[in-house]
mmCIF file of C-alpha atoms in Angstrom:
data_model
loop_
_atom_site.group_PDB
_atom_site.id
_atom_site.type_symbol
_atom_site.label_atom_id
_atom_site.label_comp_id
_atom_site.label_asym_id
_atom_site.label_seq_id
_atom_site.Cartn_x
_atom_site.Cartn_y
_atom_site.Cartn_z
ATOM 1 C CA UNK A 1 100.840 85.267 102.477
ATOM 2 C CA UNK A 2 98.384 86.310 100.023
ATOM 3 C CA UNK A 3 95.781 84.350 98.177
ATOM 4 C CA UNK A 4 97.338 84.957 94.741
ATOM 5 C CA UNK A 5 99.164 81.776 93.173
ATOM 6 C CA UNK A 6 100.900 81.551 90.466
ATOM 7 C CA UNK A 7 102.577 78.618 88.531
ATOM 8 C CA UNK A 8 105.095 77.032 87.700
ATOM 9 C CA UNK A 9 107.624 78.808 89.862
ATOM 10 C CA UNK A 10 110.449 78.128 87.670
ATOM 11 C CA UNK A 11 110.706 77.415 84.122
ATOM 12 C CA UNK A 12 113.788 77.063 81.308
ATOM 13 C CA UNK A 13 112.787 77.294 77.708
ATOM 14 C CA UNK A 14 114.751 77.518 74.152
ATOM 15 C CA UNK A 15 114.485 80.977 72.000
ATOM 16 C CA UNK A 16 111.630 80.774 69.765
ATOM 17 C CA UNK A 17 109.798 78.012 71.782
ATOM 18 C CA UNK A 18 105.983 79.261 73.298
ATOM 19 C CA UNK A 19 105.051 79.246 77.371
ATOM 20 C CA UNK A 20 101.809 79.442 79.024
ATOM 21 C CA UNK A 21 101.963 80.725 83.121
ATOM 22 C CA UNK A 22 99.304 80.744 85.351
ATOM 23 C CA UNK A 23 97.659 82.904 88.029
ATOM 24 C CA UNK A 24 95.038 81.905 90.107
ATOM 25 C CA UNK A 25 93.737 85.725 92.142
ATOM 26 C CA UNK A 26 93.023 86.119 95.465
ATOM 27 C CA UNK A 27 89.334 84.906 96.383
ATOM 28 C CA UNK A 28 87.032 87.874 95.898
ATOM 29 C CA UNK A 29 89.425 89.533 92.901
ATOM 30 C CA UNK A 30 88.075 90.041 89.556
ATOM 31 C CA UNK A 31 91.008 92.394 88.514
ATOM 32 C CA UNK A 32 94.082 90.379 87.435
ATOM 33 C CA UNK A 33 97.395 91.963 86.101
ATOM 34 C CA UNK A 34 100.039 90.756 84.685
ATOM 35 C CA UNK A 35 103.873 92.300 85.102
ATOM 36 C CA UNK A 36 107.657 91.427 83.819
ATOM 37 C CA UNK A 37 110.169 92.278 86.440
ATOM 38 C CA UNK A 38 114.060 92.033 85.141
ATOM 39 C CA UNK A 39 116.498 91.525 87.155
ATOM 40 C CA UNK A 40 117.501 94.692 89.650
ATOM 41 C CA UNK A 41 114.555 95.855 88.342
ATOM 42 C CA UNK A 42 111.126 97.308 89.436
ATOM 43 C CA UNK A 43 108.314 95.027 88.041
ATOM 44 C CA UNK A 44 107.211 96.339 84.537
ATOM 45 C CA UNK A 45 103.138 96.652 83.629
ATOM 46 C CA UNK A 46 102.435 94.113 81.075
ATOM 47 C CA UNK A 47 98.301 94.312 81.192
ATOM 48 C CA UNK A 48 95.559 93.998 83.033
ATOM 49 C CA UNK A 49 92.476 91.928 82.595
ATOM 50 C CA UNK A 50 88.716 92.461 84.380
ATOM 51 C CA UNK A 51 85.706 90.401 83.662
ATOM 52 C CA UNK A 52 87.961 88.524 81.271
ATOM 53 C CA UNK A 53 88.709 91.346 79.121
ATOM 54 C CA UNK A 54 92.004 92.870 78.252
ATOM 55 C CA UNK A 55 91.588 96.407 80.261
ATOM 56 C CA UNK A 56 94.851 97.970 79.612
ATOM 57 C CA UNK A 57 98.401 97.320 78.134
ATOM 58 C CA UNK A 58 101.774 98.205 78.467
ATOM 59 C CA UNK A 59 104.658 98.245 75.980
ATOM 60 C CA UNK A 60 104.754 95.234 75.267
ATOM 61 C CA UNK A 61 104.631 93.075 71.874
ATOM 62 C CA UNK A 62 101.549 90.937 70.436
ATOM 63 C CA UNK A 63 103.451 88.140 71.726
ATOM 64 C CA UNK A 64 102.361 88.994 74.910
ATOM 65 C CA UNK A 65 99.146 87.521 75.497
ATOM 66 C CA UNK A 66 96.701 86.174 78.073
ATOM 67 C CA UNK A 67 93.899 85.125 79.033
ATOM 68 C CA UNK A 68 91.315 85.657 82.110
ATOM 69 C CA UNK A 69 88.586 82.721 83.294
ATOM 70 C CA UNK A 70 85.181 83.397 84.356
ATOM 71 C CA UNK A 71 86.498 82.031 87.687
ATOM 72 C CA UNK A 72 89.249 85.269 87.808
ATOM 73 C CA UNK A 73 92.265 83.275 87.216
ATOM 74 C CA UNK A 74 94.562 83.801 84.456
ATOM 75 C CA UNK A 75 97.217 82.718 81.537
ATOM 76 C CA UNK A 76 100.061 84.865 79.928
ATOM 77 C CA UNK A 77 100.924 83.584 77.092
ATOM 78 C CA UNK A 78 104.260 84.126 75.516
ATOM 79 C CA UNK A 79 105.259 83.399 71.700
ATOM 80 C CA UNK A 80 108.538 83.043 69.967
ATOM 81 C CA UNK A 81 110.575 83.112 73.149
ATOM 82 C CA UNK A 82 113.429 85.663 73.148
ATOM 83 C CA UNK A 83 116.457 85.800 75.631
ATOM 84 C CA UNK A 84 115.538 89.043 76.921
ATOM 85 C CA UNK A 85 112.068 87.448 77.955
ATOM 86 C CA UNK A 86 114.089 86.409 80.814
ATOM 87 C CA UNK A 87 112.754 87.616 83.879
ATOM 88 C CA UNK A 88 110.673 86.861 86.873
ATOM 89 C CA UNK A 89 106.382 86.676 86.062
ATOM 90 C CA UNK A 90 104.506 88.874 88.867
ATOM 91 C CA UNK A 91 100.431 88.081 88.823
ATOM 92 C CA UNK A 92 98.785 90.882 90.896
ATOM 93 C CA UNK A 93 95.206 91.238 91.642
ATOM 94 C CA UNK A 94 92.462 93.038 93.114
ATOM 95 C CA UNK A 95 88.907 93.983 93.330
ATOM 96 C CA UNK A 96 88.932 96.789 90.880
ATOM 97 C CA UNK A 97 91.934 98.864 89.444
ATOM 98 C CA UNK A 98 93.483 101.488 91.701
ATOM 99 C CA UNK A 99 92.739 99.531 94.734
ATOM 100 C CA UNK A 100 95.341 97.385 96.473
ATOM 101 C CA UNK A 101 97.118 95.068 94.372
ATOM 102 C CA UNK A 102 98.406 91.649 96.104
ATOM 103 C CA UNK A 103 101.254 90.000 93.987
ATOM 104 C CA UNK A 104 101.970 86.016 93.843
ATOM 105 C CA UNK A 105 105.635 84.648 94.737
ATOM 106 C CA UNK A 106 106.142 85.305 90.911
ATOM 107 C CA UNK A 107 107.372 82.452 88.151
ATOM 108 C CA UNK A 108 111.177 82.781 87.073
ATOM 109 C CA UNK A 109 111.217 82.040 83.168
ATOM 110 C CA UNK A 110 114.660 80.971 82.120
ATOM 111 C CA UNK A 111 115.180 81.216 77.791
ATOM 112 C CA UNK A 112 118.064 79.528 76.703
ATOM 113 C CA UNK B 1 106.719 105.611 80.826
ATOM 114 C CA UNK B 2 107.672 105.295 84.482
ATOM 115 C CA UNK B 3 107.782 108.415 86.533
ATOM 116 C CA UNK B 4 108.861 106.701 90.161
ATOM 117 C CA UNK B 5 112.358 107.394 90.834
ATOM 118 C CA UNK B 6 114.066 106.465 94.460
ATOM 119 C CA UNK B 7 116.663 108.717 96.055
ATOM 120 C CA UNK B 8 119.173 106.153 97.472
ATOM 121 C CA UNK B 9 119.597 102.581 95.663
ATOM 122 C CA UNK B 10 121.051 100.762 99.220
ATOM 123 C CA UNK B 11 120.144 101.965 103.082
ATOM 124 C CA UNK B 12 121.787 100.331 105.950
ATOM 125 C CA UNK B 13 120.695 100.899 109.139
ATOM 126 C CA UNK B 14 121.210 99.521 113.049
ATOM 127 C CA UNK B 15 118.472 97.266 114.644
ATOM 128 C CA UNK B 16 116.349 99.382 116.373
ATOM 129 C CA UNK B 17 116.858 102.913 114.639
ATOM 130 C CA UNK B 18 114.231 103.838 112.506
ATOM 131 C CA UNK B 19 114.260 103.458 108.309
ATOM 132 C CA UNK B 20 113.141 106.449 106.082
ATOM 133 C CA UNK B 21 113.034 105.271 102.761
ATOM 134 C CA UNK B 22 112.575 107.972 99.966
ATOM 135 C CA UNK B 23 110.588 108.124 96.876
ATOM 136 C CA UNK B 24 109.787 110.731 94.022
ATOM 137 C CA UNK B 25 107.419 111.287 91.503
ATOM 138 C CA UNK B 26 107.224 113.127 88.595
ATOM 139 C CA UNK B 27 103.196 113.134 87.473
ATOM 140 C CA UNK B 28 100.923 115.215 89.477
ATOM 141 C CA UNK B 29 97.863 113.192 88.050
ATOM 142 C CA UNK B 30 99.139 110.335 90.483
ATOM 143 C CA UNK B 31 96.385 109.481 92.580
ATOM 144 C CA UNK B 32 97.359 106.290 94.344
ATOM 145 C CA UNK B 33 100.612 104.629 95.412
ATOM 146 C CA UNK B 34 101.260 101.742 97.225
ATOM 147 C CA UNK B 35 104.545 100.560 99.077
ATOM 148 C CA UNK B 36 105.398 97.115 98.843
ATOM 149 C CA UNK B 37 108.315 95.084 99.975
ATOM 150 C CA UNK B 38 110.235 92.280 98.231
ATOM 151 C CA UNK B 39 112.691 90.026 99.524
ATOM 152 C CA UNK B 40 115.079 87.927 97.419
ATOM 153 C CA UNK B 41 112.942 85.184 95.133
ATOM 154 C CA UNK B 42 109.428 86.306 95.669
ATOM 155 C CA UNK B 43 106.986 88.499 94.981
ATOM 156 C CA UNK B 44 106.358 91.981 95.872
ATOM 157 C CA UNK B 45 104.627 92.360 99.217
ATOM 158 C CA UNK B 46 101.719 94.868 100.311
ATOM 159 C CA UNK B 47 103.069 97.198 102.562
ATOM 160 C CA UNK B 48 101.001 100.295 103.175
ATOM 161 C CA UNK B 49 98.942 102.262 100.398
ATOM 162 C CA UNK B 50 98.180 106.112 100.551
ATOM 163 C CA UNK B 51 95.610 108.333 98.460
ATOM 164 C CA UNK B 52 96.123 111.847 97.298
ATOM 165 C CA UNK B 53 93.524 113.481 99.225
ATOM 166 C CA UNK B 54 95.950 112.467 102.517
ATOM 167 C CA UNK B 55 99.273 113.241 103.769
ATOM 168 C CA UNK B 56 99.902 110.595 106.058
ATOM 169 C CA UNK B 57 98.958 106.833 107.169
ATOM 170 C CA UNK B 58 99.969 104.643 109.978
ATOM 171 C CA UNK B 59 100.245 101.052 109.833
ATOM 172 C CA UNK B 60 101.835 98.872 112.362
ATOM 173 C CA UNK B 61 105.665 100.014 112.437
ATOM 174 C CA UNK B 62 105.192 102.083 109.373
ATOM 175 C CA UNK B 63 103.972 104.976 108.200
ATOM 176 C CA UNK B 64 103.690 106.351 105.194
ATOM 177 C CA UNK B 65 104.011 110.485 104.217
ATOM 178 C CA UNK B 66 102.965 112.201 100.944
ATOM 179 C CA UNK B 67 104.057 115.780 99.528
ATOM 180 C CA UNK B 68 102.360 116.530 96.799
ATOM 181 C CA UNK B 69 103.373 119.853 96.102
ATOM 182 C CA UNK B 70 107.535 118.550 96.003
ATOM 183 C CA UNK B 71 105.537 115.201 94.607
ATOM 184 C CA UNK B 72 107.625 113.273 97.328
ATOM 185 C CA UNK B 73 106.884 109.877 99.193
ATOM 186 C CA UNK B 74 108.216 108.119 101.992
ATOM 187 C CA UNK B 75 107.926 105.013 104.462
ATOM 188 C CA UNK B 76 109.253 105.269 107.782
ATOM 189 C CA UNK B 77 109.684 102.068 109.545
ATOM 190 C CA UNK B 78 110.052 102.470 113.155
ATOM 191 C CA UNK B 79 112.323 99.719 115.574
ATOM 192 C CA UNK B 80 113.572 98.220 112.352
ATOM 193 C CA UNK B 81 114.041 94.667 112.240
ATOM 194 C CA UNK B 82 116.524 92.263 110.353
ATOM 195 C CA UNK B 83 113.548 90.522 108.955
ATOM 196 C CA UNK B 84 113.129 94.059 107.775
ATOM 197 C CA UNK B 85 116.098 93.396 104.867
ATOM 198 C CA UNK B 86 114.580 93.221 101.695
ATOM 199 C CA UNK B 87 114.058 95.779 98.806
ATOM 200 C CA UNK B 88 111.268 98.387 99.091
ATOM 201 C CA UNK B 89 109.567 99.926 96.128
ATOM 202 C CA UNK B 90 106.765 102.165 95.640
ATOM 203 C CA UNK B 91 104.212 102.252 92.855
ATOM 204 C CA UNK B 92 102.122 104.516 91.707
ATOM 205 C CA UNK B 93 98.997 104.765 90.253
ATOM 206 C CA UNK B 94 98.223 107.428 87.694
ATOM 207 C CA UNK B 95 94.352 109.398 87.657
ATOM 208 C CA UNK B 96 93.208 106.219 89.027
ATOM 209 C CA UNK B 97 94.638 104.180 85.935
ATOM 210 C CA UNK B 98 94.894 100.357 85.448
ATOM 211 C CA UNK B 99 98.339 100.227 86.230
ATOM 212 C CA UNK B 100 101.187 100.654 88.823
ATOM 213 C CA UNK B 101 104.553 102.617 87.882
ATOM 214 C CA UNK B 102 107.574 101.068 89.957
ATOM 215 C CA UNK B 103 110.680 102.435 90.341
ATOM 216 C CA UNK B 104 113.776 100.543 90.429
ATOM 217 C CA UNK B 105 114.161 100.231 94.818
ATOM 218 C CA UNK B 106 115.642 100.634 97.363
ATOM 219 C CA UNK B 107 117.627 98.015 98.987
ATOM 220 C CA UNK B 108 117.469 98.060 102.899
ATOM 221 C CA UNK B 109 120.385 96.244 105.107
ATOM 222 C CA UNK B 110 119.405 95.690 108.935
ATOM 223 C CA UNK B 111 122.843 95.536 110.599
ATOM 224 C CA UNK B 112 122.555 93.303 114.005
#
């Protein structure tokens, strides 16, 4: 098991409604990243956060936001909910980029 | 975009006999790639991890090869196991970059 929890673990919302998931990073991680992971899929970069700045994006809309705590942990935030935000939440983190990257057990947002 | 691609979608293979699980890449900046193995409803989990200046690591029951002139990857798992089952992916890290690049796995079936 690693140290990296995230939560909730599962989660149904309505299109257009906002959500807030959390990641707490493995003790001695400053490096959190976020990714989206569709179903069948491989997990898909979202971004990347380090001493609480944003260090790094993928292609992904404004919508996608977050958040990192002087304390490492970490929010993605989510606005105006779209079916195809369906997916499972991965939280990976690390000491510094390009080092090894430990995922949490992931949260499974469900938009109805 | 991504650049990992995986040669076979599904392996199935006896308890016992060794797994070879194949993966290419397209960049030649890739500097880092990690394996990691996830099994149904959680997250991905830290396999083995190779740099480019190597061509092979050992871990316990795996080990990890890199050609980086055919820009080819693979993860042998030796004696396999059923708790082996689960689908592998690997990720890659571009000129030591903020993010990973997975592909879309491969599924591996331990047959008792």
């Amino acid at each position: 098991e690693t140290g990296v929890t995230q939560s909730p673990t599962h989660l149904i919302k309505t299109r257009g409604q906002q959500v807030t998931l959390r990641c707490s990073s493995q003790s001695g991680h400053n490096t959190v990243s976020w990714y989206q992971q569709a179903l069948g899929q491989g997990p898909q970069f979202i971004f990347q956060y380090y001493r609480e700045e944003e260090n790094g994006r993928g292609n992904f809309p404004p919508r996608f936001s977050g958040l990192q705590f002087p304390n490492y942990s970490s929010e993605l935030n989510v606005n105006a909910l779209e079916l195809d935000d369906s997916a499972l939440y991965l939280c990976a983190s690390s000491f510094i980029m390009n080092t090894e990257a430990f995922f949490g057990q992931g949260t499974r947002l469900t938009v109805v | 975009g991504e650049s990992v691609g995986l040669h076979l979608p599904t392996l199935s293979v006896q308890e016992g006999d060794n797994s070879i699980i194949n993966c290419a890449y397209s960049n030649s900046a890739s500097d880092y790639f990690i394996w990691y193995k996830q099994e149904s409803g959680k997250g991905p989990q830290f396999i083995i991890d190779i740099r480019s200046n190597m061509d092979k690591r050992q871990g316990q029951r795996v080990t990890v090869l890199l050609n980086k002139t055919v820009k080819h990857l693979s993860l042998q798992i030796a004696a396999t196991q059923p708790g082996d089952s689960a689908v592998y992916f690997c990720a890659e890290n571009i000129d030591t970059g903020n993010q990973f690049y997975f592909g879309t796995g491969t599924s591996l079936t331990v047959i008792p």
